[in-house]
Amino acid sequence: MRYAMVIDTLKCVGCSDCVVACQTENDVPIGFCRDWITETVNGSYPNLDLELKSERCNHCDNAPCVRCCPTGASHITDGGIVLVTADECIGCGACIESCPYDARYQHPDGYVDKCTFCHHRLEKGQLPACVSVCPTKCMYFGDLDNPQSEVSQLLKNRKHKTLAPEAGTNPHVFYLI
Amino acid sequence: MTTSRRKFIKISALGLGAVAASTTAINMFGSNAYIDELVKQNVSKKFKRTATYCEVCFWKCAAWTYTNEDGEIKKIIGNENDPHCYGRLCPRGTGGVGMYTDEDRLKTPLIRTIVNGEDTFREASWDEALDLIASKFKGIKETYGAESVALIKHGAPGSHLEHLFKAFGSDTIAEPAYAQCRGPRETGFNLTFGTWVGSPEPTDIRDTKCLVLIGSHIGENMHNSQVQEMSDAIDNGATIITVDPRLSTAASKSQFWLAIKPATDIALMLSWMNVLIEEGIYDKEYINKYATGFEELKNHVSQFTPEWAYGITTIKPEVIRETARAMANAAPSVIIHPGRHVVWYGDDSQRARAMAILNALLGSWGRRGGFYFKEAAKVPNFPAPAYPEPKWGWKEIGEKYPLAQMGITTEVMKCALPDKDNKYPVKALMIAGTNITKSIPNKKLLEDAMDALDFMVVIDTMPMDVTGYADVVLPECTYLERYDDIRSATNREPSIAVRIPAVEPKYDSKPAWWMAKQIGERLGLGDYFNYDDFKEVIEWQLKEMGTSLEEMEKIGVKNYPRKSGSMYINEDETYTFPTDNGKIHLYSQELKNLGFDPLPNYTKHPEPPQGFYRLNYGRAPMHTFSRTVNNPNLNDLKKENDLWVNPKVARIIGLKTGQEVWLKNQDDIISSFSIKVRVTERVRWDSVYMVHGFGHENKKLSRANGKGINDTELISKVFTDPIMGGTGMRGNFVAILTENPHKNTEI
Ligand code: SF4
Ligand code: SF4
Ligand code: SF4
């Protein structure tokens, strides 16, 4: 089992529904977020390209946040999901610094928080909140170890990229381009 | 797609699609104390779900409100069976929780009073506020007639108050959704096809092969099912053609982005007609069978070549030809989208006519992938006495505009201005669910009118700017706390949805149906409100419709089979269009008879003078006009609007992204607040752009107050559509001020 998220930038409209759905699903305090939208514009008027995409923790195989965590609170669990055990987190913020995606934030309760791939929903056979709500259905989630899964098929058939590949983190959020 | 995608997650079907979270879920992630804890918390929290439909915008998506064991609203999730949302709400619907939790909500009735010579509000009891309203309404009725009490409304509360007003004898009713929004397109399409476009628009986007958006920015406007279907259309390889001076989100997803010079859409459309006809690529069979006035149209557009249009629109002739051919190739599965907020330059009914004519030439009305024939379920009226016949109302007030089909807000407001020749004096006004200083242009007119009123009531959930002008403010509870009318809208299949309160109203807020009934009873109109709880009304209606509230509580949405026949024209039969002669009117005799152009013409509109830029405005996906800006969840996503400025302009004026500026319009009106510059290639050098709905003046809106600019306050020049009274708002120009113009007035 290797969970991955695939996001089709050709369909994403940058509406931020994924952000607010994550907030209400995961009790993310107002003023913080586990996912966010970026906009990139290239070219000059009227020869322009616009890319909108939803970003979050990349659940990296080679996760710098896990490597640098002094207490082991940051760890990788089944399916490759990178998690933080709140109880063990001392809030030192080393992981926040180390993440090339700026995916982590200090929760007002003292620990470091970030995207969990909504593991508590996966438990129940549900898709992550952001994926389930996205109005353009541009987000896909599934198991990369299964070659028949929708995510595997999309990555097989469509041009795609990951963010900051040069960081060598082996991220597991993919963008169709 | 959704179900098959779920299967791809190789997790047992435990609780799949379950309502209440199952307590027996096994933690598949091994022993991890934190997860165990989280899972326990989540799993042990039993959610209750209550059917509703969203009121954060007019799309009215059906949803489930989830409350936890403590009775707190935790989340709102789309109803899977709803054709407005297909189980996925937009960000505003998902963030609808914030409409309920917002601590700045109106909490008690308020009455204007004077303390130390200054106007202020004092808290009042419901009885006091309602008694006051009833006595004022009665007094005005005695002196001037009930007609002099006017209602300006929007959304669900509006319909309860409309009932009250009609029972009282007033049809002086209007809503910004008409003359400030979709009115022109309803008139233009009605003149052509004999029917309004209506809401949701019957655009068959999911099956279209070519979608043409002209100044319509789906994806920034989150008209939910349309956004979803546009995404399906992208998956299906549909051609998208977007005409917009700004690189909108939709434009960025289009094969063809026509970066048109503002205010020239009609010229482009005329040249498209020219190409379709000159090249003989229009739907000849459809036109022969269904349309009248083709020869007149052909003669008319023969002069409007792409070369002619190039000089006006700046769109190259080959691009005009190529896009016209792309439409023809896809026809009849092509949609020239009618748009929604279509008040531009005052020739907007004609602009809508041009869209309708293009659709006719492409044979798309009544065809798969074009426009389907919509159908709604009939909801019976709850028994009540007939309404009295008012002597005058919105119709008479708008009589200057022969094809106005609803009340024109600005005309109703003008009737409040002191004028002894005014045949239709408006003396009292109730405003429900609309923040008119942000939804209606010409603030001076509004302020003068409100000033002249004898009495004004505002009903809202939030202390919107307009509440500051009221004599009495009534706090409405949010949609999550009340029953409302059954939602029955036109769709592919008739569909109804119910709104059931998930929680008790917070503070001392009340539903609008209750206010209407209370005021009605005080006015001796109790017979019109023959129920204790609005629940009884929908219970009765649902029973008449062969279902029940118990059933609807469980399903939220009920879809009925169609009764009106096929969604599309049956190719073996001859369809009768709902016009006077059963045919599409390419040439409009009706317009001709009224003294208007029977075929659309391009008119040149004013251009910005030196040093000024056209003020364009639009939507952001996470906000609905001004009403959501203070919502804590949605404010978190976007707190203020910014001023989009082309880098060339930025260079000339010396502007940087993030810099604070003020705006001054052509009439020397200066923005109340500042706005931050956003230098971007996405806008043209002759215009600036901002998202509508910001710049709230009311300090009680702790998050929204003073953030960004209210575009509407800079719209003092209104281009009125002589056909139906629409208020064109895109012909205002602004200069960018880098120094604070209010500095000297601030102490
Ligand atoms: S919800 Fe979907 S369309 Fe909206 S921003 Fe997120 S990924 Fe993009
Ligand atoms: S997967 Fe869950 S936790 Fe991660 S961004 Fe999406 S909603 Fe938030
Ligand atoms: S489109 Fe969004 S805001 Fe409008 S009704 Fe639907 S969910 Fe609510």
PDB file of C-alpha atoms in Angstrom, chain B residues 374-482:
ATOM      1  CA  LYS B 374     -35.831  22.387 -18.089  1.00  0.00           C
ATOM      2  CA  GLU B 375     -38.560  21.178 -15.789  1.00  0.00           C
ATOM      3  CA  ALA B 376     -39.508  21.881 -12.194  1.00  0.00           C
ATOM      4  CA  ALA B 377     -41.802  20.108  -9.774  1.00  0.00           C
ATOM      5  CA  LYS B 378     -44.934  22.040  -8.938  1.00  0.00           C
ATOM      6  CA  VAL B 379     -45.181  22.923  -5.262  1.00  0.00           C
ATOM      7  CA  PRO B 380     -48.809  23.671  -4.337  1.00  0.00           C
ATOM      8  CA  ASN B 381     -49.549  26.912  -2.531  1.00  0.00           C
ATOM      9  CA  PHE B 382     -50.489  26.554   1.106  1.00  0.00           C
ATOM     10  CA  PRO B 383     -54.142  27.593   1.450  1.00  0.00           C
ATOM     11  CA  ALA B 384     -54.517  31.324   2.065  1.00  0.00           C
ATOM     12  CA  PRO B 385     -57.019  33.981   1.017  1.00  0.00           C
ATOM     13  CA  ALA B 386     -56.501  35.692  -2.343  1.00  0.00           C
ATOM     14  CA  TYR B 387     -54.280  38.761  -2.257  1.00  0.00           C
ATOM     15  CA  PRO B 388     -55.939  42.165  -2.560  1.00  0.00           C
ATOM     16  CA  GLU B 389     -55.392  43.995  -5.835  1.00  0.00           C
ATOM     17  CA  PRO B 390     -52.953  46.882  -5.379  1.00  0.00           C
ATOM     18  CA  LYS B 391     -53.602  50.077  -7.373  1.00  0.00           C
ATOM     19  CA  TRP B 392     -50.017  50.238  -8.508  1.00  0.00           C
ATOM     20  CA  GLY B 393     -46.816  48.342  -7.966  1.00  0.00           C
ATOM     21  CA  TRP B 394     -43.480  47.439  -9.528  1.00  0.00           C
ATOM     22  CA  LYS B 395     -45.001  47.280 -12.985  1.00  0.00           C
ATOM     23  CA  GLU B 396     -46.304  50.812 -12.978  1.00  0.00           C
ATOM     24  CA  ILE B 397     -43.118  52.109 -11.385  1.00  0.00           C
ATOM     25  CA  GLY B 398     -41.114  50.534 -14.193  1.00  0.00           C
ATOM     26  CA  GLU B 399     -43.540  51.431 -16.986  1.00  0.00           C
ATOM     27  CA  LYS B 400     -40.863  53.420 -18.817  1.00  0.00           C
ATOM     28  CA  TYR B 401     -39.161  50.116 -19.529  1.00  0.00           C
ATOM     29  CA  PRO B 402     -41.657  48.205 -21.645  1.00  0.00           C
ATOM     30  CA  LEU B 403     -40.116  44.757 -21.292  1.00  0.00           C
ATOM     31  CA  ALA B 404     -39.256  44.806 -17.594  1.00  0.00           C
ATOM     32  CA  GLN B 405     -40.565  41.555 -16.219  1.00  0.00           C
ATOM     33  CA  MET B 406     -39.788  42.171 -12.572  1.00  0.00           C
ATOM     34  CA  GLY B 407     -39.418  45.159 -10.300  1.00  0.00           C
ATOM     35  CA  ILE B 408     -36.505  47.501 -10.971  1.00  0.00           C
ATOM     36  CA  THR B 409     -34.845  48.341  -7.647  1.00  0.00           C
ATOM     37  CA  THR B 410     -33.444  51.692  -8.754  1.00  0.00           C
ATOM     38  CA  GLU B 411     -36.864  52.816  -9.990  1.00  0.00           C
ATOM     39  CA  VAL B 412     -38.470  51.758  -6.726  1.00  0.00           C
ATOM     40  CA  MET B 413     -35.820  53.718  -4.814  1.00  0.00           C
ATOM     41  CA  LYS B 414     -36.382  56.782  -6.985  1.00  0.00           C
ATOM     42  CA  CYS B 415     -40.019  56.725  -5.897  1.00  0.00           C
ATOM     43  CA  ALA B 416     -38.857  57.497  -2.376  1.00  0.00           C
ATOM     44  CA  LEU B 417     -37.256  60.768  -3.458  1.00  0.00           C
ATOM     45  CA  PRO B 418     -39.352  63.805  -2.592  1.00  0.00           C
ATOM     46  CA  ASP B 419     -41.167  64.853  -5.761  1.00  0.00           C
ATOM     47  CA  LYS B 420     -44.673  66.221  -5.784  1.00  0.00           C
ATOM     48  CA  ASP B 421     -45.335  64.847  -9.274  1.00  0.00           C
ATOM     49  CA  ASN B 422     -44.499  61.344  -8.207  1.00  0.00           C
ATOM     50  CA  LYS B 423     -47.555  59.196  -8.844  1.00  0.00           C
ATOM     51  CA  TYR B 424     -46.034  56.310  -6.937  1.00  0.00           C
ATOM     52  CA  PRO B 425     -44.686  57.603  -3.624  1.00  0.00           C
ATOM     53  CA  VAL B 426     -42.697  55.105  -1.584  1.00  0.00           C
ATOM     54  CA  LYS B 427     -42.807  56.074   2.091  1.00  0.00           C
ATOM     55  CA  ALA B 428     -41.587  52.997   3.895  1.00  0.00           C
ATOM     56  CA  LEU B 429     -39.139  50.345   2.866  1.00  0.00           C
ATOM     57  CA  MET B 430     -38.269  46.902   4.050  1.00  0.00           C
ATOM     58  CA  ILE B 431     -35.003  45.374   2.906  1.00  0.00           C
ATOM     59  CA  ALA B 432     -34.515  41.673   3.401  1.00  0.00           C
ATOM     60  CA  GLY B 433     -31.403  39.643   2.694  1.00  0.00           C
ATOM     61  CA  THR B 434     -29.678  42.143   0.432  1.00  0.00           C
ATOM     62  CA  ASN B 435     -27.044  44.724   1.204  1.00  0.00           C
ATOM     63  CA  ILE B 436     -28.227  47.344  -1.249  1.00  0.00           C
ATOM     64  CA  THR B 437     -25.345  49.777  -0.872  1.00  0.00           C
ATOM     65  CA  LYS B 438     -23.215  47.048  -2.376  1.00  0.00           C
ATOM     66  CA  SER B 439     -25.714  45.503  -4.759  1.00  0.00           C
ATOM     67  CA  ILE B 440     -27.289  48.613  -6.285  1.00  0.00           C
ATOM     68  CA  PRO B 441     -25.181  51.339  -7.938  1.00  0.00           C
ATOM     69  CA  ASN B 442     -25.429  55.082  -7.458  1.00  0.00           C
ATOM     70  CA  LYS B 443     -24.976  55.359  -3.721  1.00  0.00           C
ATOM     71  CA  LYS B 444     -26.011  59.007  -3.718  1.00  0.00           C
ATOM     72  CA  LEU B 445     -29.432  58.121  -5.086  1.00  0.00           C
ATOM     73  CA  LEU B 446     -29.785  55.340  -2.527  1.00  0.00           C
ATOM     74  CA  GLU B 447     -28.768  57.566   0.369  1.00  0.00           C
ATOM     75  CA  ASP B 448     -31.050  60.396  -0.706  1.00  0.00           C
ATOM     76  CA  ALA B 449     -33.919  57.956  -1.098  1.00  0.00           C
ATOM     77  CA  MET B 450     -33.336  56.278   2.240  1.00  0.00           C
ATOM     78  CA  ASP B 451     -33.035  59.671   3.838  1.00  0.00           C
ATOM     79  CA  ALA B 452     -36.423  60.712   2.515  1.00  0.00           C
ATOM     80  CA  LEU B 453     -38.243  57.623   3.739  1.00  0.00           C
ATOM     81  CA  ASP B 454     -40.597  57.846   6.676  1.00  0.00           C
ATOM     82  CA  PHE B 455     -39.564  54.433   7.885  1.00  0.00           C
ATOM     83  CA  MET B 456     -37.131  51.700   7.006  1.00  0.00           C
ATOM     84  CA  VAL B 457     -36.682  48.130   8.251  1.00  0.00           C
ATOM     85  CA  VAL B 458     -33.755  45.845   7.466  1.00  0.00           C
ATOM     86  CA  ILE B 459     -33.789  42.108   7.975  1.00  0.00           C
ATOM     87  CA  ASP B 460     -30.459  40.349   7.865  1.00  0.00           C
ATOM     88  CA  THR B 461     -28.315  37.864   9.722  1.00  0.00           C
ATOM     89  CA  MET B 462     -25.335  40.232   9.780  1.00  0.00           C
ATOM     90  CA  PRO B 463     -24.817  43.931  10.553  1.00  0.00           C
ATOM     91  CA  MET B 464     -24.370  44.694   6.860  1.00  0.00           C
ATOM     92  CA  ASP B 465     -23.763  48.285   5.841  1.00  0.00           C
ATOM     93  CA  VAL B 466     -27.406  48.747   4.893  1.00  0.00           C
ATOM     94  CA  THR B 467     -28.527  48.043   8.464  1.00  0.00           C
ATOM     95  CA  GLY B 468     -26.948  51.364   9.417  1.00  0.00           C
ATOM     96  CA  TYR B 469     -29.666  53.235   7.510  1.00  0.00           C
ATOM     97  CA  ALA B 470     -32.582  51.433   9.149  1.00  0.00           C
ATOM     98  CA  ASP B 471     -35.026  52.567  11.787  1.00  0.00           C
ATOM     99  CA  VAL B 472     -35.553  48.996  12.873  1.00  0.00           C
ATOM    100  CA  VAL B 473     -33.191  46.060  12.340  1.00  0.00           C
ATOM    101  CA  LEU B 474     -34.491  42.538  12.741  1.00  0.00           C
ATOM    102  CA  PRO B 475     -31.959  39.737  13.284  1.00  0.00           C
ATOM    103  CA  GLU B 476     -32.688  36.779  11.100  1.00  0.00           C
ATOM    104  CA  CYS B 477     -31.317  33.381  12.056  1.00  0.00           C
ATOM    105  CA  THR B 478     -29.146  31.637   9.470  1.00  0.00           C
ATOM    106  CA  TYR B 479     -30.379  28.996   7.056  1.00  0.00           C
ATOM    107  CA  LEU B 480     -28.930  26.311   9.305  1.00  0.00           C
ATOM    108  CA  GLU B 481     -31.382  27.286  12.049  1.00  0.00           C
ATOM    109  CA  ARG B 482     -34.703  27.431  10.242  1.00  0.00           C
TER     110      ARG B 482
END
